[in-house]
Structures are given as C-alpha cells and as structure tokens.
PDB file of C-alpha atoms in Angstrom:
ATOM      1  CA  UNK L   1       2.809   5.107  -6.282  1.00 97.00           C
ATOM      2  CA  UNK L   2       3.591   7.930  -3.910  1.00 96.00           C
ATOM      3  CA  UNK L   3       2.084  11.278  -3.054  1.00 94.00           C
ATOM      4  CA  UNK L   4       0.002  13.169  -0.571  1.00 92.00           C
ATOM      5  CA  UNK L   5      -3.182  11.866   1.009  1.00 90.00           C
ATOM      6  CA  UNK L   6      -6.253  11.862  -1.236  1.00 89.00           C
ATOM      7  CA  UNK L   7      -4.475  12.155  -4.574  1.00 92.00           C
ATOM      8  CA  UNK L   8      -5.886   8.969  -6.127  1.00 92.00           C
ATOM      9  CA  UNK L   9      -3.131   6.416  -5.547  1.00 95.00           C
ATOM     10  CA  UNK L  10      -5.376   3.777  -4.006  1.00 94.00           C
ATOM     11  CA  UNK L  11      -8.070   4.450  -6.595  1.00 94.00           C
ATOM     12  CA  UNK L  12      -5.576   4.008  -9.453  1.00 96.00           C
ATOM     13  CA  UNK L  13      -4.260   0.768  -7.957  1.00 97.00           C
ATOM     14  CA  UNK L  14      -7.839  -0.470  -7.586  1.00 97.00           C
ATOM     15  CA  UNK L  15      -8.491   0.292 -11.251  1.00 97.00           C
ATOM     16  CA  UNK L  16      -5.393  -1.661 -12.241  1.00 97.00           C
ATOM     17  CA  UNK L  17      -6.499  -4.553 -10.038  1.00 98.00           C
ATOM     18  CA  UNK L  18      -9.992  -4.598 -11.546  1.00 97.00           C
ATOM     19  CA  UNK L  19      -8.649  -4.510 -15.106  1.00 98.00           C
ATOM     20  CA  UNK L  20      -6.340  -7.444 -14.389  1.00 98.00           C
ATOM     21  CA  UNK L  21      -9.039  -9.429 -12.611  1.00 97.00           C
ATOM     22  CA  UNK L  22     -11.270  -8.900 -15.666  1.00 97.00           C
ATOM     23  CA  UNK L  23      -8.502 -10.643 -17.635  1.00 98.00           C
ATOM     24  CA  UNK L  24      -8.434 -13.525 -15.133  1.00 98.00           C
ATOM     25  CA  UNK L  25      -5.092 -12.414 -13.680  1.00 98.00           C
ATOM     26  CA  UNK L  26      -4.860 -12.963  -9.931  1.00 98.00           C
ATOM     27  CA  UNK L  27      -4.433  -9.889  -7.725  1.00 98.00           C
ATOM     28  CA  UNK L  28      -4.185  -9.524  -3.971  1.00 98.00           C
ATOM     29  CA  UNK L  29      -4.739  -6.073  -2.474  1.00 97.00           C
ATOM     30  CA  UNK L  30      -3.705  -5.708   1.184  1.00 96.00           C
ATOM     31  CA  UNK L  31      -2.847  -2.916   3.563  1.00 95.00           C
ATOM     32  CA  UNK L  32       0.633  -2.968   5.068  1.00 94.00           C
ATOM     33  CA  UNK L  33      -0.789  -2.533   8.565  1.00 92.00           C
ATOM     34  CA  UNK L  34      -2.924  -5.618   8.007  1.00 91.00           C
ATOM     35  CA  UNK L  35       0.098  -7.576   6.770  1.00 92.00           C
ATOM     36  CA  UNK L  36       2.148  -6.662   9.843  1.00 91.00           C
ATOM     37  CA  UNK L  37      -0.753  -7.426  12.199  1.00 88.00           C
ATOM     38  CA  UNK L  38      -1.376 -10.819  10.569  1.00 87.00           C
ATOM     39  CA  UNK L  39       2.291 -11.716  10.658  1.00 85.00           C
ATOM     40  CA  UNK L  40       2.571 -10.720  14.306  1.00 82.00           C
ATOM     41  CA  UNK L  41      -0.245 -13.096  15.217  1.00 70.00           C
ATOM     42  CA  UNK L  42       1.229 -15.986  13.233  1.00 69.00           C
ATOM     43  CA  UNK L  43       4.351 -17.980  13.989  1.00 70.00           C
ATOM     44  CA  UNK L  44       6.115 -20.890  12.344  1.00 76.00           C
ATOM     45  CA  UNK L  45       3.987 -22.748   9.817  1.00 81.00           C
ATOM     46  CA  UNK L  46       1.101 -20.243  10.115  1.00 84.00           C
ATOM     47  CA  UNK L  47       3.375 -17.329   9.264  1.00 82.00           C
ATOM     48  CA  UNK L  48       4.922 -19.253   6.357  1.00 86.00           C
ATOM     49  CA  UNK L  49       1.444 -20.102   5.082  1.00 89.00           C
ATOM     50  CA  UNK L  50       0.408 -16.438   5.217  1.00 91.00           C
ATOM     51  CA  UNK L  51       3.553 -15.326   3.376  1.00 91.00           C
ATOM     52  CA  UNK L  52       2.881 -17.961   0.708  1.00 92.00           C
ATOM     53  CA  UNK L  53      -0.599 -16.443   0.296  1.00 94.00           C
ATOM     54  CA  UNK L  54       1.058 -13.076  -0.344  1.00 95.00           C
ATOM     55  CA  UNK L  55       3.437 -14.599  -2.917  1.00 96.00           C
ATOM     56  CA  UNK L  56       0.802 -16.610  -4.805  1.00 97.00           C
ATOM     57  CA  UNK L  57      -1.063 -13.935  -6.837  1.00 98.00           C
ATOM     58  CA  UNK L  58       0.262 -12.625 -10.143  1.00 98.00           C
ATOM     59  CA  UNK L  59       0.174  -9.073  -8.730  1.00 98.00           C
ATOM     60  CA  UNK L  60       0.464  -8.013  -5.100  1.00 98.00           C
ATOM     61  CA  UNK L  61      -0.707  -4.528  -4.172  1.00 98.00           C
ATOM     62  CA  UNK L  62       0.587  -3.275  -0.815  1.00 97.00           C
ATOM     63  CA  UNK L  63      -1.354  -0.236   0.334  1.00 96.00           C
ATOM     64  CA  UNK L  64      -0.153   2.425   2.744  1.00 94.00           C
ATOM     65  CA  UNK L  65       3.507   1.589   3.230  1.00 95.00           C
ATOM     66  CA  UNK L  66       4.616   3.603   6.239  1.00 90.00           C
ATOM     67  CA  UNK L  67       1.269   3.408   8.046  1.00 86.00           C
ATOM     68  CA  UNK L  68       2.212   0.149   9.753  1.00 80.00           C
ATOM     69  CA  UNK L  69       3.816   0.102  13.182  1.00 73.00           C
ATOM     70  CA  UNK L  70       7.164   1.840  13.136  1.00 82.00           C
ATOM     71  CA  UNK L  71       8.876  -0.834  15.202  1.00 87.00           C
ATOM     72  CA  UNK L  72      11.804  -3.082  14.408  1.00 88.00           C
ATOM     73  CA  UNK L  73       9.361  -6.005  14.172  1.00 87.00           C
ATOM     74  CA  UNK L  74       7.057  -4.071  11.840  1.00 89.00           C
ATOM     75  CA  UNK L  75       9.996  -3.161   9.621  1.00 93.00           C
ATOM     76  CA  UNK L  76      11.154  -6.782   9.656  1.00 92.00           C
ATOM     77  CA  UNK L  77       7.726  -7.876   8.416  1.00 91.00           C
ATOM     78  CA  UNK L  78       7.691  -5.272   5.643  1.00 94.00           C
ATOM     79  CA  UNK L  79      11.220  -6.210   4.609  1.00 95.00           C
ATOM     80  CA  UNK L  80      10.330  -9.908   4.578  1.00 93.00           C
ATOM     81  CA  UNK L  81       7.309  -9.436   2.322  1.00 95.00           C
ATOM     82  CA  UNK L  82       9.017  -7.002  -0.064  1.00 95.00           C
ATOM     83  CA  UNK L  83      12.180  -9.110  -0.281  1.00 95.00           C
ATOM     84  CA  UNK L  84      10.327 -12.373  -0.866  1.00 94.00           C
ATOM     85  CA  UNK L  85       8.114 -10.774  -3.488  1.00 95.00           C
ATOM     86  CA  UNK L  86      11.194  -9.394  -5.235  1.00 94.00           C
ATOM     87  CA  UNK L  87      12.803 -12.847  -5.181  1.00 94.00           C
ATOM     88  CA  UNK L  88       9.616 -14.409  -6.574  1.00 93.00           C
ATOM     89  CA  UNK L  89      10.018 -12.291  -9.701  1.00 94.00           C
ATOM     90  CA  UNK L  90       6.354 -11.339  -9.579  1.00 95.00           C
ATOM     91  CA  UNK L  91       5.270  -7.704  -9.763  1.00 96.00           C
ATOM     92  CA  UNK L  92       3.963  -5.592  -6.926  1.00 97.00           C
ATOM     93  CA  UNK L  93       2.498  -2.149  -6.580  1.00 97.00           C
ATOM     94  CA  UNK L  94       3.333  -0.269  -3.418  1.00 97.00           C
ATOM     95  CA  UNK L  95       1.259   2.718  -2.370  1.00 97.00           C
ATOM     96  CA  UNK L  96       2.691   5.231   0.086  1.00 96.00           C
ATOM     97  CA  UNK L  97       2.663   8.804   1.295  1.00 95.00           C
ATOM     98  CA  UNK L  98       6.443   8.599   1.772  1.00 95.00           C
ATOM     99  CA  UNK L  99       8.200  10.857  -0.715  1.00 95.00           C
ATOM    100  CA  UNK L 100      10.719   9.522  -3.190  1.00 96.00           C
ATOM    101  CA  UNK L 101      13.346  11.820  -1.667  1.00 96.00           C
ATOM    102  CA  UNK L 102      12.661  10.417   1.812  1.00 95.00           C
ATOM    103  CA  UNK L 103      13.058   6.883   0.479  1.00 96.00           C
ATOM    104  CA  UNK L 104      16.283   7.737  -1.301  1.00 96.00           C
ATOM    105  CA  UNK L 105      17.744   9.590   1.701  1.00 96.00           C
ATOM    106  CA  UNK L 106      16.554   7.311   4.523  1.00 94.00           C
ATOM    107  CA  UNK L 107      19.097   7.145   7.346  1.00 94.00           C
ATOM    108  CA  UNK L 108      17.611   4.229   9.284  1.00 93.00           C
ATOM    109  CA  UNK L 109      19.233   0.973   8.129  1.00 94.00           C
ATOM    110  CA  UNK L 110      15.970  -1.011   8.231  1.00 93.00           C
ATOM    111  CA  UNK L 111      14.205   1.658   6.147  1.00 95.00           C
ATOM    112  CA  UNK L 112      17.085   1.787   3.650  1.00 96.00           C
ATOM    113  CA  UNK L 113      16.979  -2.003   3.202  1.00 95.00           C
ATOM    114  CA  UNK L 114      13.245  -1.862   2.466  1.00 96.00           C
ATOM    115  CA  UNK L 115      13.319   1.183   0.175  1.00 96.00           C
ATOM    116  CA  UNK L 116      16.365  -0.065  -1.735  1.00 95.00           C
ATOM    117  CA  UNK L 117      14.526  -3.242  -2.686  1.00 95.00           C
ATOM    118  CA  UNK L 118      11.350  -1.357  -3.577  1.00 96.00           C
ATOM    119  CA  UNK L 119      13.191   1.112  -5.800  1.00 95.00           C
ATOM    120  CA  UNK L 120      15.055  -1.757  -7.469  1.00 92.00           C
ATOM    121  CA  UNK L 121      11.875  -3.227  -8.928  1.00 92.00           C
ATOM    122  CA  UNK L 122       9.239  -0.486  -8.774  1.00 92.00           C
ATOM    123  CA  UNK L 123       8.959   2.563 -11.005  1.00 94.00           C
ATOM    124  CA  UNK L 124       8.112   5.550  -8.782  1.00 95.00           C
ATOM    125  CA  UNK L 125       4.970   7.356  -9.921  1.00 95.00           C
ATOM    126  CA  UNK L 126       4.150  10.672  -8.269  1.00 96.00           C
ATOM    127  CA  UNK L 127       0.518  11.559  -7.599  1.00 94.00           C
ATOM    128  CA  UNK L 128       0.555  15.309  -6.985  1.00 91.00           C
ATOM    129  CA  UNK L 129      -2.979  16.513  -7.594  1.00 77.00           C
ATOM    130  CA  UNK L 130      -5.254  18.138  -5.056  1.00 78.00           C
ATOM    131  CA  UNK L 131      -6.800  16.056  -2.288  1.00 74.00           C
ATOM    132  CA  UNK L 132     -10.094  14.942  -3.854  1.00 62.00           C
ATOM    133  CA  UNK L 133     -11.566  14.182  -0.426  1.00 62.00           C
ATOM    134  CA  UNK L 134     -11.565  17.887   0.438  1.00 63.00           C
ATOM    135  CA  UNK L 135     -13.748  18.521  -2.596  1.00 62.00           C
ATOM    136  CA  UNK L 136     -16.020  15.632  -1.652  1.00 62.00           C
ATOM    137  CA  UNK L 137     -16.296  16.947   1.911  1.00 62.00           C
ATOM    138  CA  UNK L 138     -17.151  20.443   0.671  1.00 61.00           C
ATOM    139  CA  UNK L 139     -19.836  19.006  -1.614  1.00 68.00           C
ATOM    140  CA  UNK L 140     -21.284  16.964   1.272  1.00 67.00           C
ATOM    141  CA  UNK L 141     -21.436  20.069   3.466  1.00 70.00           C
ATOM    142  CA  UNK L 142     -23.171  21.965   0.676  1.00 72.00           C
ATOM    143  CA  UNK L 143     -25.782  19.206   0.300  1.00 72.00           C
ATOM    144  CA  UNK L 144     -26.310  19.066   4.069  1.00 70.00           C
ATOM    145  CA  UNK L 145     -26.841  22.828   4.190  1.00 71.00           C
ATOM    146  CA  UNK L 146     -29.393  22.585   1.359  1.00 74.00           C
ATOM    147  CA  UNK L 147     -31.229  19.820   3.184  1.00 70.00           C
ATOM    148  CA  UNK L 148     -31.374  21.911   6.356  1.00 74.00           C
ATOM    149  CA  UNK L 149     -32.833  24.863   4.412  1.00 77.00           C
ATOM    150  CA  UNK L 150     -35.590  22.813   2.782  1.00 67.00           C
ATOM    151  CA  UNK L 151     -38.856  22.363   4.669  1.00 65.00           C
ATOM    152  CA  UNK L 152     -39.375  18.922   6.172  1.00 58.00           C
ATOM    153  CA  UNK L 153     -42.126  16.911   4.564  1.00 49.00           C
TER     154      UNK L 153
END
C-alpha cells in the first residue's frame, strides 16, 4: 500500500488485521523503524529469536517502509525481514509513502534489492485521496474556536 501521508493506508491495513484476527488468523503489525531498532539491539540468538517472531504470524504488516534509518545497517535489516518473509511463503502487507515509480527506478543497490523482492510478492495499491488528517485538524480548530466563544460555566 503506497501513497501520500494521511490517505488511509495504515487504517486500511488495520481493518484487514482486525478482520483476520476475528477469524482467528494470526497477524503481527509492526513499524519498520521499530523492527530496525529491535534488530540493532539484538545480536546472535536474540536477533534470530526476534526474526522468528516476525516470521511466525500468518500475516505480517510492516508499516512505514522508508521511515527507518537510511543507513546500510537499516537497509540490511529491512532486506533481511522482507527476504525471509518472502522465503517463508507467508503473506505480508507493506505500507509506505514511497511511490511505485521510485521503487521501480531505485538506483541504490540496497534499495533495489529490497523493492525487487517486495514487488515480486506484493500487489501495489495506490492510496491517492486527500489527507484526512487535514480535515480532522480543521474540524478540531473549529470546535476549539466554538469553545472559546461560549461563556465559561
């Protein structure tokens, strides 16, 4: 799932997760930054144990690809998780603000290795609606202004 900020990607993935959980299908929903941070703090058996946790559920949802550290180590972690999940044969949903064109035309070798694997097993779905958070923020400002106008009791 890709598209601009606030277009409902995370919400849609959450709905999918909830529907599957209601059917007793295991789902793990994690942010890519969290994955990279956890892997950085774990070595050897601890890292292997954490990766096994990521491979165990029937569906793995990786939120915010591209928001993790843009370092060679961060990319290595992302590659490792995506590649192992692909090899497990189990599905994953990846949520990102990175455009499909940027994934297809990546020049960095590490990025190309990651995106190639993602595009092999994931169907790209574009979320191109308006940022719903802007509407929510405008509504909150309107309510705050109304509260300021009303006399205090």
